[in-house]
Coordinates of C-alpha atoms in Angstrom, one line a residue:
X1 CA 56.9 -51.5 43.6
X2 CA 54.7 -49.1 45.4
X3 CA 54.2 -47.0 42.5
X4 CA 53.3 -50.2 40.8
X5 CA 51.0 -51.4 43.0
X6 CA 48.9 -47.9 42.7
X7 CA 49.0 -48.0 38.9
X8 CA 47.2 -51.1 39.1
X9 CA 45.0 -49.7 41.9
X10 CA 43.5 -47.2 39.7
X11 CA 43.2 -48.7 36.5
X12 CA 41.5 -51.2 38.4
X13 CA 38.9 -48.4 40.1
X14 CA 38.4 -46.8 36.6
X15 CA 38.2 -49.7 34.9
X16 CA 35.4 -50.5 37.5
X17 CA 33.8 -46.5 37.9
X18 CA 33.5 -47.1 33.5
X19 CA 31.2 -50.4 34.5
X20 CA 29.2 -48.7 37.1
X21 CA 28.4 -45.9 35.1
X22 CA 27.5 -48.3 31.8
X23 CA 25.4 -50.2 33.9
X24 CA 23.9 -47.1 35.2
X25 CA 22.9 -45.6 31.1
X26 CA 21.9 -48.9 30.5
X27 CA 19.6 -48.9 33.5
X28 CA 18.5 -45.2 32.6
X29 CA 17.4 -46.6 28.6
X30 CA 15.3 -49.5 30.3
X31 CA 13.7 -46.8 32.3
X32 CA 13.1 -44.3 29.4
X33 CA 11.6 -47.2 27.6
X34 CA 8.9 -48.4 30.4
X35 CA 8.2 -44.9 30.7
X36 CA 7.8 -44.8 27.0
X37 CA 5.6 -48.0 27.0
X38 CA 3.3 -46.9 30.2
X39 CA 2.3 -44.2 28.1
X40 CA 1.5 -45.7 24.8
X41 CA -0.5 -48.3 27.5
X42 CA -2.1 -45.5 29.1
X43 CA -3.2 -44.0 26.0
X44 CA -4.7 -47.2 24.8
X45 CA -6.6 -47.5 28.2
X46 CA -7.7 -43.9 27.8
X47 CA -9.0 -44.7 23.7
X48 CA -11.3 -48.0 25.0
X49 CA -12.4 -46.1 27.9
X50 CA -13.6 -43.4 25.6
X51 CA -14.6 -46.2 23.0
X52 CA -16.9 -47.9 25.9
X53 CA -18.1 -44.6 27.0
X54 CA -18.9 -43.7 23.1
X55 CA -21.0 -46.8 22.9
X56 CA -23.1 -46.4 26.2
X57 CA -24.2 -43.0 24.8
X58 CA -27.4 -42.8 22.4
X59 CA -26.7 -41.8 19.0
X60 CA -28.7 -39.4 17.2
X61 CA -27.6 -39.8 13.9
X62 CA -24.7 -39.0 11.7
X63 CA -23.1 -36.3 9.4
X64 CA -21.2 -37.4 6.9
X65 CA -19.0 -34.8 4.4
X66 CA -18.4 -35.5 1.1
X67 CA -14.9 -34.6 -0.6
X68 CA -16.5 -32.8 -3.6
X69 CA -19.5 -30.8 -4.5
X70 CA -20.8 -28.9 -7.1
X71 CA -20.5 -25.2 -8.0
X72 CA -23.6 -23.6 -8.8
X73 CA -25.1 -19.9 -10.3
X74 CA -28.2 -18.8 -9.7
X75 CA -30.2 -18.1 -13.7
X76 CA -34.0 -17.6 -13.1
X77 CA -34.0 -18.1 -9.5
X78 CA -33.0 -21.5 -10.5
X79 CA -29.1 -22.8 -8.9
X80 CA -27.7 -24.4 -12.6
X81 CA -24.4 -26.3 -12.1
X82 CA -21.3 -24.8 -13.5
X83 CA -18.5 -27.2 -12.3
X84 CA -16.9 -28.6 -9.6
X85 CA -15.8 -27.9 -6.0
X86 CA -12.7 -29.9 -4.2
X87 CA -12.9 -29.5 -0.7
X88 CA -9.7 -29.3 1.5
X89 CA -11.3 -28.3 4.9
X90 CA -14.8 -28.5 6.4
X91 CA -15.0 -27.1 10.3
X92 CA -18.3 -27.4 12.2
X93 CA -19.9 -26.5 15.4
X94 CA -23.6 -27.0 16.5
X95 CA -25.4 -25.1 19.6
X96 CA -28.6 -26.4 20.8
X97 CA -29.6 -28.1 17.9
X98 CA -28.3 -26.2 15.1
X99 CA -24.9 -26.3 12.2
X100 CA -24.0 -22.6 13.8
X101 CA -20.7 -22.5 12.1
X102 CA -19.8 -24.0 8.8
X103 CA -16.6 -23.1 7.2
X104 CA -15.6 -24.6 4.2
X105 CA -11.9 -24.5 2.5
X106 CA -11.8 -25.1 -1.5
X107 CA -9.0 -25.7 -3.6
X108 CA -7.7 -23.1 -5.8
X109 CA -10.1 -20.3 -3.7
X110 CA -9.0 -18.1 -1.5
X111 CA -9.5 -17.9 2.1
X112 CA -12.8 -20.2 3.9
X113 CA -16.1 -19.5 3.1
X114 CA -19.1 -19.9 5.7
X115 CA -22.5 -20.5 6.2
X116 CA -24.7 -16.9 7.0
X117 CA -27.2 -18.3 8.7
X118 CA -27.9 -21.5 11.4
X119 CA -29.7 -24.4 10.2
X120 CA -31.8 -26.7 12.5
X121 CA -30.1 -30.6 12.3
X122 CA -33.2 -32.5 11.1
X123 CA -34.1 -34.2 8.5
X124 CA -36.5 -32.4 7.0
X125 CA -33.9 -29.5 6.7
X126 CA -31.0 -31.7 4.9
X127 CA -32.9 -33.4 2.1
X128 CA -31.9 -32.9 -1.3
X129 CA -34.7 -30.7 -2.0
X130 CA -33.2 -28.3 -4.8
X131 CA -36.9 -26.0 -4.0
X132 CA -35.5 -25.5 -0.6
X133 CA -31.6 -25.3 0.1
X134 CA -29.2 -23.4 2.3
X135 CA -26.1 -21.5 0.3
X136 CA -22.7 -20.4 1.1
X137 CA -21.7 -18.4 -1.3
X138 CA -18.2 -18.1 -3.2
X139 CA -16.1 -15.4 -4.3
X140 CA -17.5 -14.9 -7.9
X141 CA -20.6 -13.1 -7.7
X142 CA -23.9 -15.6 -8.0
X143 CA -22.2 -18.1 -7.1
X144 CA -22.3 -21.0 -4.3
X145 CA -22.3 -24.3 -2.9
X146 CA -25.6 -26.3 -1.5
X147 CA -24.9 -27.0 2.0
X148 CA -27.3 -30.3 1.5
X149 CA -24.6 -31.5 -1.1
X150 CA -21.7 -31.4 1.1
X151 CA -23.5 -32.8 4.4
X152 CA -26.1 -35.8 4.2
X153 CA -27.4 -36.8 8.2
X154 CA -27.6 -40.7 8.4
X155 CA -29.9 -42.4 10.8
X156 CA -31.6 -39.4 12.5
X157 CA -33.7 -39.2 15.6
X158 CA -36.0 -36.5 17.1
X159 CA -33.5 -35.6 20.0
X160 CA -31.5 -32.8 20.6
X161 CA -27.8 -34.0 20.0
X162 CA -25.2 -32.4 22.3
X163 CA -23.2 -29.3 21.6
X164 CA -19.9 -29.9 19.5
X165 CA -17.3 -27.0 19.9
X166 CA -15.3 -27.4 16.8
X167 CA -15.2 -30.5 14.0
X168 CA -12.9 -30.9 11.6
X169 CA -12.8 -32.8 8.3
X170 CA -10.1 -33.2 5.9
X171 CA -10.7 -35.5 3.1
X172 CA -7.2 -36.4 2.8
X173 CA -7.0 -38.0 5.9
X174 CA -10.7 -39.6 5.5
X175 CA -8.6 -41.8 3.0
X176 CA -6.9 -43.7 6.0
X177 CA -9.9 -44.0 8.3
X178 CA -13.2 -43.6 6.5
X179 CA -15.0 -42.5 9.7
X180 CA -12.6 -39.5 9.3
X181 CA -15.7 -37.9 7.2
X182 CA -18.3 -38.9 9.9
X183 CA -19.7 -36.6 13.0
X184 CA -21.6 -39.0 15.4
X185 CA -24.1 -36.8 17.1
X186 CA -24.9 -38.4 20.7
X187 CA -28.4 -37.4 22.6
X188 CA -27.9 -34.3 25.0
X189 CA -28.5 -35.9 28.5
X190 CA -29.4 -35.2 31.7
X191 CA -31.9 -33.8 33.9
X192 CA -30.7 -30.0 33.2
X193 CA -31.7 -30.1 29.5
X194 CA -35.2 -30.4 30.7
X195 CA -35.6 -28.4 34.4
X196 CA -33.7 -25.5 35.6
X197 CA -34.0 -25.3 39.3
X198 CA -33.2 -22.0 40.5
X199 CA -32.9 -20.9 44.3
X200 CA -33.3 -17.4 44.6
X201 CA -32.2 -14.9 48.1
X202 CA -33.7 -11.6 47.9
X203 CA -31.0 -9.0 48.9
X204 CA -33.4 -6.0 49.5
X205 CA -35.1 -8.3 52.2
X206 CA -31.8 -9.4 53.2
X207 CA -29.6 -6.2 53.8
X208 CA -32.4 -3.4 53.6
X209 CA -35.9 -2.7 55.1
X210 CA -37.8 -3.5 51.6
X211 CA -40.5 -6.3 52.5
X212 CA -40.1 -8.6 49.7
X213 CA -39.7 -13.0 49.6
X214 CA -36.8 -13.8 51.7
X215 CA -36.2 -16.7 49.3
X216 CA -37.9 -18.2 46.2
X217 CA -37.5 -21.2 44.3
X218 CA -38.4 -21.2 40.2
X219 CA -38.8 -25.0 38.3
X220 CA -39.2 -24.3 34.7
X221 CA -39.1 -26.5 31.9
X222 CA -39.3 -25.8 28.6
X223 CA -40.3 -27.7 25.4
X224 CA -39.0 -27.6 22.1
X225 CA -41.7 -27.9 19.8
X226 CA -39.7 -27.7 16.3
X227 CA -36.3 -26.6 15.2
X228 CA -37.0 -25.4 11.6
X229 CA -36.2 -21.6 11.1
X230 CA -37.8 -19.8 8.3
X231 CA -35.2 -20.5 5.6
X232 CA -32.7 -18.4 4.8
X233 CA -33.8 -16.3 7.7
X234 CA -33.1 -16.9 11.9
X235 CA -36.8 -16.6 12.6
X236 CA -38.8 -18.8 14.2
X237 CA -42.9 -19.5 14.4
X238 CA -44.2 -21.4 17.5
X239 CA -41.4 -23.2 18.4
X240 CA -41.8 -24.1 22.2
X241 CA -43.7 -23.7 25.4
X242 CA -42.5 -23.5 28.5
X243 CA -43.7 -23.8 32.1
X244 CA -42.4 -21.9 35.2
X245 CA -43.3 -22.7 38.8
X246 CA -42.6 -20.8 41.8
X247 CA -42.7 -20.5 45.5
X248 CA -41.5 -17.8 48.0
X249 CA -41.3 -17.8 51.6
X250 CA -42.1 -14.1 53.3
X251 CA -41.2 -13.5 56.1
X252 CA -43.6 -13.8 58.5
X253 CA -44.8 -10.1 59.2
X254 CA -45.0 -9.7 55.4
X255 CA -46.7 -12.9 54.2
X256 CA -50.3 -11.5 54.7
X257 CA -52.5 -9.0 52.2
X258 CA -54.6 -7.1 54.7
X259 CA -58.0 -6.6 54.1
X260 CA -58.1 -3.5 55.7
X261 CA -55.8 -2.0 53.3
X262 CA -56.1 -4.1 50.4
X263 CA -54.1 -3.8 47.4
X264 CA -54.2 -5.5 43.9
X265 CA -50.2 -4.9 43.5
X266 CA -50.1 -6.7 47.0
X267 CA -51.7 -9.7 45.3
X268 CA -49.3 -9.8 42.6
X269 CA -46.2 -9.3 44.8
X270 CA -47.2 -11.7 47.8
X271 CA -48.1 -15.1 45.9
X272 CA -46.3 -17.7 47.8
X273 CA -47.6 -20.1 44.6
X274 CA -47.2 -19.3 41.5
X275 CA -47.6 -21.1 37.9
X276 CA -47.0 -20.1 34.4
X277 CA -48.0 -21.5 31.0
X278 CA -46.3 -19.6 28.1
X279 CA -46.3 -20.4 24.1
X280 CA -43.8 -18.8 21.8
X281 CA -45.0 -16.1 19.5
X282 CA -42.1 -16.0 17.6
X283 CA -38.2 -15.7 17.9
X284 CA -34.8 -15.4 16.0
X285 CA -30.9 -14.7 16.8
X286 CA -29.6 -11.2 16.6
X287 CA -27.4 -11.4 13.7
X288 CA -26.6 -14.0 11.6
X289 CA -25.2 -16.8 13.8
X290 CA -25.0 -15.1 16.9
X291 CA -25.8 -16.8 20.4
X292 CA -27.9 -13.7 21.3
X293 CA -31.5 -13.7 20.8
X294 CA -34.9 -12.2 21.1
X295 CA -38.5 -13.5 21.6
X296 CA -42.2 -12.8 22.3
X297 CA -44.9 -15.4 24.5
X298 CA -48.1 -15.3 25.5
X299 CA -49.0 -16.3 28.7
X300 CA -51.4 -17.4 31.8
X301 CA -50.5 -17.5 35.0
X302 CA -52.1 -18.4 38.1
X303 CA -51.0 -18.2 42.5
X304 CA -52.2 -18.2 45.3
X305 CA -52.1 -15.2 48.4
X306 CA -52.5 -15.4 52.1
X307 CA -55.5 -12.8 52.7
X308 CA -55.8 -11.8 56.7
X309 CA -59.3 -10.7 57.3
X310 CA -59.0 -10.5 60.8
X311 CA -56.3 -10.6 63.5
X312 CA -57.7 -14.6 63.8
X313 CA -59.1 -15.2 60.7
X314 CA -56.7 -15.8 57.1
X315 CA -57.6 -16.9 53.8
X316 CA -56.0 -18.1 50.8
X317 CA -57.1 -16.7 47.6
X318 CA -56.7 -17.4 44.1
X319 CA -55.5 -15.1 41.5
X320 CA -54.9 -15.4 37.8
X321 CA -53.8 -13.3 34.7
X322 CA -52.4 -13.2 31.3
X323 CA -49.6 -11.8 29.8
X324 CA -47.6 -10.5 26.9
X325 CA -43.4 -10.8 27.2
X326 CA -41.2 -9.8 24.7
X327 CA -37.6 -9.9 25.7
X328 CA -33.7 -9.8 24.3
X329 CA -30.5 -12.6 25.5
X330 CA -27.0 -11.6 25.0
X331 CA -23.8 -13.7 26.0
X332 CA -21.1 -11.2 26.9
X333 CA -18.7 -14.3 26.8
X334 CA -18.5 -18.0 26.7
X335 CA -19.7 -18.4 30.5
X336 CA -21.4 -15.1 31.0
X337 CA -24.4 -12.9 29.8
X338 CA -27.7 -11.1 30.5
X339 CA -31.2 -11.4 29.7
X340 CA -33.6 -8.4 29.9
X341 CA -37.5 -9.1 29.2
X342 CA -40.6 -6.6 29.6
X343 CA -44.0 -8.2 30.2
X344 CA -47.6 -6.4 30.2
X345 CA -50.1 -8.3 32.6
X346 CA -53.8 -8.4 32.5
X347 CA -54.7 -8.9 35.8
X348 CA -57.8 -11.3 37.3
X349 CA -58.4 -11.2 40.6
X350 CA -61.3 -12.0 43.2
X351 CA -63.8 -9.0 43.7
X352 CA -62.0 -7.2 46.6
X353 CA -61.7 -3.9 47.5
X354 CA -60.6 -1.9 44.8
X355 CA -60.2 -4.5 42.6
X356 CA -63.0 -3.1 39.5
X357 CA -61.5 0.2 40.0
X358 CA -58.3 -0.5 39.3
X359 CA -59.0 -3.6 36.6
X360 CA -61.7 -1.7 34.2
X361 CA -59.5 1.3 33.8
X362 CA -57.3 0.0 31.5
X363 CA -56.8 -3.6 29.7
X364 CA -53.2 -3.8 31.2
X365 CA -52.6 -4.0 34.8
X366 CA -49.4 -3.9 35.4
X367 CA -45.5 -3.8 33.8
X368 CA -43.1 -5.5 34.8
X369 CA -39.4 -4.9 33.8
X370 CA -36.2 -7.6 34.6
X371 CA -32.9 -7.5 33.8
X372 CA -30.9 -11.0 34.6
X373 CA -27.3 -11.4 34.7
X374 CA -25.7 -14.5 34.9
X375 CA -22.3 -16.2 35.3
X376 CA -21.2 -19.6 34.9
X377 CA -18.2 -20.3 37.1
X378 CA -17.3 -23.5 35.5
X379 CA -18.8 -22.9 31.8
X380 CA -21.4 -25.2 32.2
X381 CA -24.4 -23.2 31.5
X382 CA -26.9 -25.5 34.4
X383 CA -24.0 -24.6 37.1
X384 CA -25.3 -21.1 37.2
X385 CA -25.3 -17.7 39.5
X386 CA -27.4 -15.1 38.7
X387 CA -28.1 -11.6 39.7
X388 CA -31.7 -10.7 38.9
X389 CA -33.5 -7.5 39.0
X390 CA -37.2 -6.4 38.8
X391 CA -39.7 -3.7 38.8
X392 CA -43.3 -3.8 38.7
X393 CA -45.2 -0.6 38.0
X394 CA -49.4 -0.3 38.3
X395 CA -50.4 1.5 35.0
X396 CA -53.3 3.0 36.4
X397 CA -51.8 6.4 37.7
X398 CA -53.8 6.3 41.1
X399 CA -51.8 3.4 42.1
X400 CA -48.3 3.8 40.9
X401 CA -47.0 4.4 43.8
X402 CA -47.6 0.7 45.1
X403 CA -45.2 0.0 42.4
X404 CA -42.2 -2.8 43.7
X405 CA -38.9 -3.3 42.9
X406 CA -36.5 -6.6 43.7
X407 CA -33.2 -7.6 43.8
X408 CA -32.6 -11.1 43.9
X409 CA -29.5 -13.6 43.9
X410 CA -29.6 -16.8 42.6
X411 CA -28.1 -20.1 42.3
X412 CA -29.0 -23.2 39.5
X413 CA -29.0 -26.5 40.7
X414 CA -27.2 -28.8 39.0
X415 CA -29.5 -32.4 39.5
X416 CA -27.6 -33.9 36.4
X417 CA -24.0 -34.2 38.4
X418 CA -25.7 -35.0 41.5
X419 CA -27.4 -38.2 39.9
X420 CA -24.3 -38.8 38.1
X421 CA -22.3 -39.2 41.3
X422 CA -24.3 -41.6 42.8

């Protein structure tokens, strides 16, 4: 009976422990699939966000990729059409304004071929104008595709459209979603596309004895008058001004020139205000679609310095001069680089002491030499340290030993996040 009795027992407990765990697989699915459908709901949310977001930003304009294009030889300086090009794969990325990498995959080639030079996104620059068209060329010798036949911009409007790191079109999939062939180009925003706001400690005043501006602060803004290179080269004529505003505090044992030893480099070194006005010469990319770059302006500039006559008695003085700066831009990496610049100054100053002497003696005052190295901690390129160096150096011989050096660190402001957060 007893044994009985504990049969029964525990055929009823693992009759039961079978129903408990049942209950608790069936309990796990269930949970598996609200897991599963939070996500899919979450993603949806995440899409119309982006959707709503997408609509609240400007559009620029379109590119749209076509699936085929035509093959082309060159006979007379004339492109003739020799046949037909299927595309499998288009990638593309624009920097400031410009198709800086355009690599193209064609069926039965081998490998991708790519564009050698930028091209400005306008729409002057994308017509089908067969007198003026950008190339990438194919394996066979002399022969090519017309970039303008494979991209056509829809809609466009003079802004500068936002950076895009990488695009990718594949006409097979464009079959199932038209828009597949389409790259929406949104308006680049914010008040760091037009000032940089840069505060600036000088370390020689700050850890040494050399008197120089504790601290400085540079505005500059800079305009972009076109964004057409010389075709089929990465040169540009005129293509922006740019203005530059500055102030620096001295401390106050240095914030004075003294009359009784007046000097023309002191003039130069102790403007507390300082304005520039500078047009672009010319300027290009070093190499073919590199991010590094070169340039030449012309320039004015005009300050104000604290002149102490007397022990009680100060003036402020104006100064002005003009100047030539060529100067080079490399980007060691995706968040860093330098930028190194030498500019000759004609200076014009009131006549003070010393000041014909050292003016008629030559047509160029002073050189001054920078180098500028910069970092961007998060990789957005108006959240900004920098490191910047720079000499001055009288040309006339009788005064080179006035000659000034600083060493300055520096932070960009970024305005565009602050408004953003409010």
């Amino acid at each position: 009976m007893k044994r009985l009795i504990l049969m029964v027992f525990f055929i009823s407990f693992a009759c039961n422990d079978c129903w408990s765990q049942s209950q608790i697989d069936s309990t796990l699915n269930d949970l598996d699939k609200i897991r599963s459908q939070s996500k899919e709901n979450l993603e949806k949310i995440r899409k119309k966000l982006q959707e709503v977001e997408d609509d609240e930003r400007e559009s620029v304009g379109k590119l749209v990729f076509g699936s085929s294009v035509p093959i082309y030889e060159e006979r007379n300086g004339k492109p003739e059409p020799v046949g037909m090009a299927t595309i499998e794969k288009v990638e593309v990325s624009i920097y400031e304004g410009f198709i800086r990498h355009l690599n193209v995959k064609i069926a039965g080639k081998n490998g991708s071929f790519s564009n050698t030079l930028i091209m400005g996104i306008t729409e002057k620059r994308l017509k089908r104008n067969r007198a003026k068209y950008d190339v990438i060329y194919l394996e066979e010798p002399n022969t090519f595709i017309i970039i303008q036949d494979l991209i056509v911009l829809e809609h466009p409007k003079s802004y500068l459209p936002e950076d895009v790191d990488l695009f990718t079109y594949i006409p097979a999939s464009s079959d199932e979603n038209l828009k597949k062939n389409e790259l929406v180009l949104y308006k680049k925003n914010g008040i760091n596309t037009l000032f940089d706001v840069r505060l600036y400690s000088d370390l020689l005043s700050l850890l040494g004895d050399e008197k120089n501006a504790l601290a400085q602060t540079d505005i500059r803004f800079r305009q972009t008058i076109h964004r057409t290179n010389i075709r089929n080269l990465p040169l540009f004529f005129i293509q922006y001004f740019k203005v530059n505003f500055n102030y620096s505090k001295f401390d106050s044992k240095d914030e004075y020139v003294m009359l009784s030893s007046f000097s023309n480099t002191d003039v130069l070194r102790k403007r507390f205000i300082n304005a520039e006005l500078a047009l672009n010469a010319f300027n290009g990319y070093i190499g073919p679609k590199a991010t590094d770059k070169y340039y030449f302006d012309i320039g004015v500039s005009a300050g104000k310095t604290r002149l102490k006559r007397s022990e009680t008695d100060s003036v402020n003085i104006d100064n002005t001069d003009i100047f030539f700066e060529g100067g080079v831009s490399f980007k060691f990496s995706s968040n860093s680089g330098v930028n190194a610049n030498i500019r000759a100054i004609r200076l014009f100053s009131p006549s003070t002491i010393g000041y014909n002497d050292q003016i008629n003696k030559s047509f160029i005052n002073f050189m001054r030499y920078s180098v500028d190295l910069f970092w961007n901690p998060a990789k957005e390129k108006a959240n900004r340290l920098f490191l910047r160096m720079n000499y001055v150096d009288p040309t006339n011989g009788s005064y080179k030993k006035e000659g000034f050096l600083q060493a300055q660190f520096g932070y960009s402001l970024l305005f565009s996040e602050l408004i953003n957060k409010n």
